[in-house]
């Protein structure tokens, strides 16, 4: 694996973990809609990324009963990418869930992820023309979602869900995270 790819992958995974930990410091399956094209032809511009209410609608039961931390989300722009993140938390039990969207000008490819040992397949993601990037390339859908969730990559857009495995989100599985990420991808189309 090239050192550049290793840095990109490590930076993405570290960034996702930090986002969930920040959420924690702040205190069921989701059906995917059938609408929308199956492939993304061009990167979404920054202003096309929806606010957290729309992302929350796509996530459905995953965020039901949780409060959005910032309705507008946190947006970031860099020369190589732009994106946003939304966070929801439970004021009762400390549970937190985050959704991160990254739009890359030079997206990571299946070959990149295979070489890095981070590639996994899933029929829900393959139906969109994408793949999953996950540590060690091992995807166990029954595992509990933690601060480093699976990245669902479709063309230039990556959607990742992450959680703190506490309270209201203690039982969210990787399968549910994939369903949620696929629903967000469909919402972006």
Short mmCIF file of C-alpha atoms in Angstrom, two decimals:
data_model
loop_
_atom_site.label_atom_id
_atom_site.label_comp_id
_atom_site.label_asym_id
_atom_site.label_seq_id
_atom_site.Cartn_x
_atom_site.Cartn_y
_atom_site.Cartn_z
CA UNK A 1 0.00 0.00 0.00
CA UNK A 2 1.35 3.41 -0.90
CA UNK A 3 2.12 5.80 1.93
CA UNK A 4 -0.19 8.41 0.34
CA UNK A 5 -3.14 6.00 0.33
CA UNK A 6 -2.32 4.92 3.88
CA UNK A 7 -2.37 8.59 4.99
CA UNK A 8 -5.67 9.29 3.22
CA UNK A 9 -7.34 6.21 4.69
CA UNK A 10 -5.93 6.82 8.17
CA UNK A 11 -6.94 10.48 8.05
CA UNK A 12 -10.51 9.61 7.04
CA UNK A 13 -10.88 6.97 9.75
CA UNK A 14 -9.31 9.24 12.37
CA UNK A 15 -11.54 12.13 11.33
CA UNK A 16 -14.64 9.99 11.69
CA UNK A 17 -13.58 8.76 15.11
CA UNK A 18 -12.90 12.33 16.25
CA UNK A 19 -16.30 13.48 14.99
CA UNK A 20 -18.08 10.85 17.06
CA UNK A 21 -15.99 11.54 20.14
CA UNK A 22 -16.81 15.22 19.78
CA UNK A 23 -20.48 14.31 19.61
CA UNK A 24 -20.20 12.29 22.79
CA UNK A 25 -18.53 15.24 24.52
CA UNK A 26 -21.48 17.44 23.45
CA UNK A 27 -23.39 15.58 25.66
CA UNK A 28 -34.07 -1.21 13.34
CA UNK A 29 -33.46 -1.13 9.66
CA UNK A 30 -34.03 2.00 7.65
CA UNK A 31 -35.70 1.32 4.31
CA UNK A 32 -33.99 2.94 1.35
CA UNK A 33 -36.23 4.95 -0.94
CA UNK A 34 -36.46 3.57 -4.46
CA UNK A 35 -36.26 6.98 -6.17
CA UNK A 36 -33.21 8.46 -7.85
CA UNK A 37 -30.64 7.38 -10.39
CA UNK A 38 -28.35 4.53 -9.50
CA UNK A 39 -25.04 6.27 -10.20
CA UNK A 40 -23.55 9.67 -9.52
CA UNK A 41 -22.11 11.19 -12.70
CA UNK A 42 -20.42 14.29 -11.24
CA UNK A 43 -19.43 15.46 -7.77
CA UNK A 44 -22.10 17.33 -5.85
CA UNK A 45 -21.30 21.01 -5.32
CA UNK A 46 -21.08 22.16 -1.68
CA UNK A 47 -24.41 23.98 -1.84
CA UNK A 48 -26.18 20.78 -2.97
CA UNK A 49 -25.52 19.05 0.35
CA UNK A 50 -28.75 19.05 2.37
CA UNK A 51 -29.15 20.23 5.95
CA UNK A 52 -29.41 17.76 8.80
CA UNK A 53 -33.23 17.60 8.74
CA UNK A 54 -33.16 16.00 5.29
CA UNK A 55 -30.37 13.64 6.30
CA UNK A 56 -32.31 12.76 9.45
CA UNK A 57 -35.38 11.96 7.33
CA UNK A 58 -33.27 9.58 5.26
CA UNK A 59 -31.90 7.94 8.44
CA UNK A 60 -35.41 7.48 9.83
CA UNK A 61 -35.55 5.25 12.89
CA UNK A 62 -31.80 5.51 13.47
CA UNK A 63 -32.23 9.07 14.75
CA UNK A 64 -35.82 8.82 16.01
CA UNK A 65 -35.95 10.22 19.55
CA UNK A 66 -32.53 11.89 19.24
CA UNK A 67 -31.98 15.65 19.09
CA UNK A 68 -29.98 17.18 16.26
CA UNK A 69 -26.91 19.00 17.63
CA UNK A 70 -26.76 21.65 14.88
CA UNK A 71 -29.62 21.72 12.33
CA UNK A 72 -27.38 23.23 9.64
CA UNK A 73 -24.63 20.67 10.23
CA UNK A 74 -20.93 21.34 10.14
CA UNK A 75 -19.61 22.05 6.66
CA UNK A 76 -16.00 21.88 5.55
CA UNK A 77 -14.28 22.78 2.32
CA UNK A 78 -10.74 22.00 1.20
CA UNK A 79 -9.11 22.02 -2.24
CA UNK A 80 -9.42 18.22 -2.51
CA UNK A 81 -12.89 17.77 -0.97
CA UNK A 82 -15.91 19.27 0.69
CA UNK A 83 -18.48 17.81 2.96
CA UNK A 84 -20.63 18.07 5.99
CA UNK A 85 -21.48 16.23 9.14
CA UNK A 86 -24.59 16.02 11.25
CA UNK A 87 -24.89 14.77 14.79
CA UNK A 88 -27.79 13.61 16.90
CA UNK A 89 -27.70 12.87 20.60
CA UNK A 90 -29.89 11.66 23.40
CA UNK A 91 -30.08 14.01 26.35
CA UNK A 92 -31.27 11.13 28.55
CA UNK A 93 -28.58 8.51 28.14
CA UNK A 94 -25.59 10.01 26.29
CA UNK A 95 -26.17 8.12 23.05
CA UNK A 96 -24.83 9.88 19.95
CA UNK A 97 -24.91 9.15 16.22
CA UNK A 98 -23.19 11.04 13.43
CA UNK A 99 -23.47 11.08 9.65
CA UNK A 100 -20.53 12.34 7.63
CA UNK A 101 -20.64 13.12 3.90
CA UNK A 102 -17.41 13.70 1.97
CA UNK A 103 -17.30 14.67 -1.71
CA UNK A 104 -13.81 14.10 -3.15
CA UNK A 105 -12.42 15.73 -6.28
CA UNK A 106 -10.26 12.60 -6.70
CA UNK A 107 -12.35 9.81 -5.17
CA UNK A 108 -10.94 6.67 -3.66
CA UNK A 109 -11.46 3.67 -5.91
CA UNK A 110 -12.15 -0.01 -5.39
CA UNK A 111 -8.55 -0.71 -6.46
CA UNK A 112 -7.24 1.77 -3.86
CA UNK A 113 -9.26 0.13 -1.11
CA UNK A 114 -8.37 -3.41 -2.20
CA UNK A 115 -4.65 -2.54 -2.10
CA UNK A 116 -5.12 -0.97 1.33
CA UNK A 117 -6.99 -4.04 2.60
CA UNK A 118 -10.07 -1.92 3.36
CA UNK A 119 -12.44 -3.18 0.63
CA UNK A 120 -15.70 -5.02 1.28
CA UNK A 121 -18.71 -5.71 -0.91
CA UNK A 122 -22.38 -5.56 -0.07
CA UNK A 123 -25.34 -5.97 -2.45
CA UNK A 124 -27.13 -2.85 -1.11
CA UNK A 125 -24.09 -0.72 -1.91
CA UNK A 126 -23.26 -2.54 -5.14
CA UNK A 127 -26.79 -1.67 -6.39
CA UNK A 128 -25.68 1.99 -6.26
CA UNK A 129 -22.42 1.21 -8.06
CA UNK A 130 -20.35 1.52 -4.89
CA UNK A 131 -18.44 -0.41 -2.26
CA UNK A 132 -17.61 -0.34 1.44
CA UNK A 133 -14.30 0.72 2.97
CA UNK A 134 -13.83 -0.73 6.44
CA UNK A 135 -10.77 -1.58 8.57
CA UNK A 136 -9.23 -4.91 7.54
CA UNK A 137 -11.89 -5.30 4.83
CA UNK A 138 -13.96 -7.33 7.29
CA UNK A 139 -17.66 -6.50 7.33
CA UNK A 140 -19.80 -8.21 9.96
CA UNK A 141 -23.26 -6.67 9.72
CA UNK A 142 -24.26 -7.87 13.18
CA UNK A 143 -21.42 -5.98 14.86
CA UNK A 144 -22.30 -2.88 16.87
CA UNK A 145 -21.56 0.48 15.24
CA UNK A 146 -18.73 2.35 16.95
CA UNK A 147 -16.74 5.53 16.41
CA UNK A 148 -15.27 4.22 13.15
CA UNK A 149 -18.12 3.16 10.93
CA UNK A 150 -18.06 1.61 7.46
CA UNK A 151 -17.58 4.10 4.63
CA UNK A 152 -20.08 3.70 1.82
CA UNK A 153 -18.30 5.04 -1.27
CA UNK A 154 -20.23 5.67 -4.49
CA UNK A 155 -18.18 7.58 -7.05
CA UNK A 156 -16.95 10.82 -5.49
CA UNK A 157 -19.34 10.66 -2.51
CA UNK A 158 -18.58 8.89 0.77
CA UNK A 159 -21.23 8.55 3.47
CA UNK A 160 -20.31 7.20 6.87
CA UNK A 161 -22.31 6.71 10.03
CA UNK A 162 -20.60 6.44 13.39
CA UNK A 163 -21.86 6.14 16.94
CA UNK A 164 -20.72 5.96 20.51
CA UNK A 165 -22.50 2.64 21.30
CA UNK A 166 -24.19 4.13 24.35
CA UNK A 167 -27.79 4.53 25.40
CA UNK A 168 -30.24 4.99 22.55
CA UNK A 169 -27.66 3.95 19.92
CA UNK A 170 -26.08 1.08 21.87
CA UNK A 171 -27.69 -1.56 19.65
CA UNK A 172 -27.19 0.04 16.22
CA UNK A 173 -25.49 -2.53 14.00
CA UNK A 174 -23.21 -2.14 11.01
CA UNK A 175 -26.05 -3.47 8.84
CA UNK A 176 -28.26 -0.61 10.05
CA UNK A 177 -25.41 1.84 9.42
CA UNK A 178 -25.09 0.57 5.84
CA UNK A 179 -28.86 0.88 5.34
CA UNK A 180 -28.68 4.44 6.67
CA UNK A 181 -25.69 5.38 4.49
CA UNK A 182 -27.41 3.93 1.41
CA UNK A 183 -30.56 5.94 2.25
CA UNK A 184 -28.46 9.12 2.52
CA UNK A 185 -26.79 8.38 -0.83
CA UNK A 186 -30.22 7.98 -2.39
CA UNK A 187 -31.34 11.25 -0.79
CA UNK A 188 -28.38 13.05 -2.39
CA UNK A 189 -29.45 12.06 -5.90
#
